[in-house]
Short mmCIF file of C-alpha atoms in Angstrom, two decimals:
data_model
loop_
_atom_site.label_atom_id
_atom_site.label_comp_id
_atom_site.label_asym_id
_atom_site.label_seq_id
_atom_site.Cartn_x
_atom_site.Cartn_y
_atom_site.Cartn_z
CA UNK A 21 136.16 145.29 47.40
CA UNK A 22 137.25 148.98 48.19
CA UNK A 23 136.76 149.74 51.91
CA UNK A 24 134.68 152.51 53.20
CA UNK A 25 137.05 155.08 53.30
CA UNK A 26 138.84 154.14 49.78
CA UNK A 27 135.35 154.30 48.40
CA UNK A 28 134.93 157.78 49.76
CA UNK A 29 138.28 159.18 48.40
CA UNK A 30 137.68 157.97 45.18
CA UNK A 31 134.25 159.59 44.86
CA UNK A 32 135.68 162.68 45.84
CA UNK A 33 138.35 162.96 43.52
CA UNK A 34 135.58 162.21 40.95
CA UNK A 35 133.79 165.20 42.11
CA UNK A 36 131.15 163.99 44.33
CA UNK A 37 128.90 166.71 46.33
CA UNK A 38 130.20 167.16 49.51
CA UNK A 39 127.83 168.63 52.08
CA UNK A 40 128.67 171.09 54.81
CA UNK A 41 127.59 170.71 58.50
CA UNK A 42 124.81 173.41 57.83
CA UNK A 43 123.66 171.38 54.64
CA UNK A 44 123.42 168.03 56.06
CA UNK A 45 120.22 167.37 58.19
CA UNK A 46 118.39 164.02 58.06
CA UNK A 47 114.75 164.40 58.16
CA UNK A 48 114.27 161.32 60.64
CA UNK A 49 115.66 158.47 61.98
CA UNK A 50 113.66 155.34 62.41
CA UNK A 51 114.36 152.65 64.76
CA UNK A 52 112.44 149.26 64.06
CA UNK A 53 112.33 146.79 66.61
CA UNK A 54 111.09 143.22 66.69
CA UNK A 55 111.86 139.62 66.06
CA UNK A 56 115.24 140.35 68.28
CA UNK A 57 116.52 142.34 65.65
CA UNK A 58 116.96 146.51 65.76
CA UNK A 59 116.91 148.06 62.11
CA UNK A 60 117.55 151.67 61.73
CA UNK A 61 116.46 153.81 58.57
CA UNK A 62 117.67 157.09 57.92
CA UNK A 63 115.22 159.51 55.78
CA UNK A 64 117.00 162.04 54.07
CA UNK A 65 116.04 164.01 51.20
CA UNK A 66 113.19 161.63 50.08
CA UNK A 67 115.40 158.52 50.48
CA UNK A 68 115.39 155.88 53.13
CA UNK A 69 119.02 154.19 53.99
CA UNK A 70 118.79 151.22 56.07
CA UNK A 71 121.62 150.51 58.45
CA UNK A 72 122.60 148.20 61.24
CA UNK A 73 123.68 149.92 64.78
CA UNK A 74 127.45 148.96 64.03
CA UNK A 75 127.07 150.74 60.58
CA UNK A 76 125.36 153.98 62.31
CA UNK A 77 128.39 154.00 64.70
CA UNK A 78 130.85 154.04 62.09
CA UNK A 79 131.35 156.90 60.18
CA UNK A 80 133.12 155.81 57.00
CA UNK A 81 130.33 153.37 56.55
CA UNK A 82 127.47 155.63 57.27
CA UNK A 83 129.04 158.31 54.83
CA UNK A 84 129.22 155.59 52.16
CA UNK A 85 125.76 154.57 52.62
CA UNK A 86 124.48 158.03 52.15
CA UNK A 87 126.93 158.71 49.03
CA UNK A 88 125.56 155.36 47.52
CA UNK A 89 121.94 156.00 47.91
CA UNK A 90 121.24 159.83 48.10
CA UNK A 91 124.36 160.58 45.86
CA UNK A 92 125.99 163.21 48.27
CA UNK A 93 128.38 162.74 50.98
CA UNK A 94 127.68 163.92 54.85
CA UNK A 95 130.35 166.27 56.33
CA UNK A 96 133.42 164.60 57.93
CA UNK A 97 133.01 165.16 61.61
CA UNK A 98 135.88 164.43 64.32
CA UNK A 99 135.60 161.08 65.89
CA UNK A 100 134.51 161.98 69.37
CA UNK A 101 132.17 164.60 67.77
CA UNK A 102 130.45 162.16 65.32
CA UNK A 103 129.90 159.56 68.25
CA UNK A 104 128.21 162.32 70.11
CA UNK A 105 126.10 163.32 67.00
CA UNK A 106 125.32 159.54 66.39
CA UNK A 107 124.20 159.04 69.80
CA UNK A 108 121.88 161.83 69.94
CA UNK A 109 120.47 160.99 66.70
CA UNK A 110 119.59 157.39 68.07
CA UNK A 111 118.36 158.94 71.28
CA UNK A 112 115.63 160.82 69.21
CA UNK A 113 114.72 157.98 66.68
CA UNK A 114 111.07 157.45 66.14
CA UNK A 115 110.47 153.96 67.51
CA UNK A 116 107.97 151.37 65.29
CA UNK A 117 107.16 147.72 65.60
CA UNK A 118 108.85 146.14 62.54
CA UNK A 119 106.74 144.12 60.29
CA UNK A 120 107.41 141.68 57.22
CA UNK A 121 107.59 144.62 55.19
CA UNK A 122 106.51 148.17 56.71
CA UNK A 123 104.48 150.08 53.71
CA UNK A 124 106.84 152.91 54.10
CA UNK A 125 110.38 151.18 53.87
CA UNK A 126 112.55 152.17 51.07
CA UNK A 127 110.45 155.14 49.66
CA UNK A 128 112.06 157.40 47.31
CA UNK A 129 110.54 158.67 43.73
CA UNK A 130 112.77 158.67 40.64
CA UNK A 131 111.89 162.12 39.40
CA UNK A 132 109.69 165.07 39.91
CA UNK A 133 109.13 167.00 36.88
CA UNK A 134 107.25 170.66 36.50
CA UNK A 135 105.07 171.25 33.51
CA UNK A 136 104.37 174.91 34.68
CA UNK A 137 101.26 176.70 35.94
CA UNK A 138 101.73 174.84 39.21
CA UNK A 139 101.38 171.35 37.58
CA UNK A 140 103.93 168.35 38.40
CA UNK A 141 104.57 164.87 37.60
CA UNK A 142 105.98 162.53 40.17
CA UNK A 143 107.59 159.56 38.40
CA UNK A 144 107.99 156.21 40.71
CA UNK A 145 108.78 152.88 39.89
CA UNK A 146 107.64 153.28 36.17
CA UNK A 147 104.40 155.01 36.96
CA UNK A 148 103.91 158.94 36.52
CA UNK A 149 101.58 160.66 38.93
CA UNK A 150 99.99 164.10 38.13
CA UNK A 151 99.92 166.56 41.08
CA UNK A 152 99.14 170.36 41.46
CA UNK A 153 101.31 172.25 43.62
CA UNK A 154 98.65 172.64 46.49
CA UNK A 155 98.20 168.45 46.25
CA UNK A 156 102.10 167.97 46.52
CA UNK A 157 102.71 170.18 49.26
CA UNK A 158 99.79 168.71 51.58
CA UNK A 159 101.16 165.59 52.91
CA UNK A 160 97.81 163.83 53.56
CA UNK A 161 96.95 164.28 49.63
CA UNK A 162 100.16 163.30 48.58
CA UNK A 163 100.09 159.88 50.62
CA UNK A 164 96.51 159.21 49.35
CA UNK A 165 97.12 160.00 45.54
CA UNK A 166 100.15 157.85 45.69
CA UNK A 167 98.64 155.02 47.63
CA UNK A 168 95.68 155.16 45.00
CA UNK A 169 97.74 155.63 41.91
CA UNK A 170 101.09 153.68 42.64
CA UNK A 171 100.15 151.46 45.06
CA UNK A 172 102.58 152.59 47.70
CA UNK A 173 102.16 154.45 50.92
CA UNK A 174 104.83 156.79 51.64
CA UNK A 175 106.16 157.57 55.42
CA UNK A 176 104.62 159.74 57.69
CA UNK A 177 106.69 162.64 58.18
CA UNK A 178 106.77 165.31 60.70
CA UNK A 179 105.10 168.40 59.01
CA UNK A 180 108.19 170.49 59.13
CA UNK A 181 110.36 167.43 57.58
CA UNK A 182 107.70 166.81 54.89
CA UNK A 183 107.95 170.72 53.85
CA UNK A 184 111.62 170.39 53.62
CA UNK A 185 111.64 167.18 51.40
CA UNK A 186 109.07 168.80 49.09
CA UNK A 187 111.01 172.11 48.81
CA UNK A 188 114.12 169.94 47.86
CA UNK A 189 111.93 168.00 45.35
CA UNK A 190 111.02 171.19 43.62
CA UNK A 191 114.36 172.69 43.99
CA UNK A 192 115.52 169.78 42.01
CA UNK A 193 112.70 169.52 39.79
CA UNK A 194 113.24 168.67 36.03
CA UNK A 195 111.70 171.50 33.84
CA UNK A 196 109.31 170.51 31.24
CA UNK A 197 107.77 173.45 29.19
CA UNK A 198 104.06 173.17 28.91
CA UNK A 199 102.66 172.66 25.51
CA UNK A 200 100.46 175.13 23.90
CA UNK A 201 97.26 173.17 24.29
CA UNK A 202 98.29 172.51 28.09
CA UNK A 203 98.77 176.10 28.92
CA UNK A 204 94.79 176.70 29.67
CA UNK A 205 94.14 173.51 31.62
CA UNK A 206 93.04 174.04 35.05
CA UNK A 207 93.78 172.46 38.45
CA UNK A 208 90.44 170.48 37.99
CA UNK A 209 91.16 169.25 34.36
CA UNK A 210 94.83 167.94 35.45
CA UNK A 211 93.35 166.10 38.23
CA UNK A 212 90.18 164.92 36.99
CA UNK A 213 91.31 161.27 36.61
CA UNK A 214 90.95 161.29 40.55
CA UNK A 215 88.20 163.52 41.48
CA UNK A 216 87.66 162.33 44.74
CA UNK A 217 91.32 162.79 45.86
CA UNK A 218 91.76 166.12 44.14
CA UNK A 219 88.92 167.48 46.23
CA UNK A 220 86.01 167.84 43.64
CA UNK A 221 82.69 166.53 43.47
CA UNK A 222 80.68 165.65 40.62
CA UNK A 223 78.16 168.18 40.27
CA UNK A 224 75.46 168.63 37.74
CA UNK A 225 75.34 171.53 35.45
CA UNK A 226 73.42 174.67 36.39
CA UNK A 227 70.06 174.84 34.85
CA UNK A 228 69.64 177.56 32.08
CA UNK A 229 67.55 180.29 32.97
CA UNK A 230 64.83 181.83 30.84
#
């Protein structure tokens, strides 16, 4: 099995995307404590990468983990610079108690598809969940709908981190040209399979006037 450094060098030869300091910014580091053990989860572009304290301190291992699970390579930092960066990261981590299986562990969607006219489909573990742009950009609506349709509760992110994540998803979305019969679909008809979460109420049609 190749070492971390060997794996990284081979990936670079194969053309993996290497980020600059300006491009690489994690959304959040979560420190889970309990049962006599500490676990770290790095949240980055919709991925959650689990690390031990030792792996977080070791730059080659950290870079390999991100590359394996997020598909991009973090920048190479000087040894002392990386140690300071990792220390600051740990100091600012969000601390949460560990549960047998936290509901927000390892959440990462498979794909976001754009159908035009502000309509999207989130693919997650074999399920396709419909969204409008409005509902996708509202974290509360996104989490409720994922829980209702996919039985999973995405992590609660800082508002700025959530906006950054959604922007990244949209920029990397798969394009799917809308069908002719779908061109006139309204936001309501697109989400009418779940009206209580889409924000509409069932209302009686207006009475005709004489």
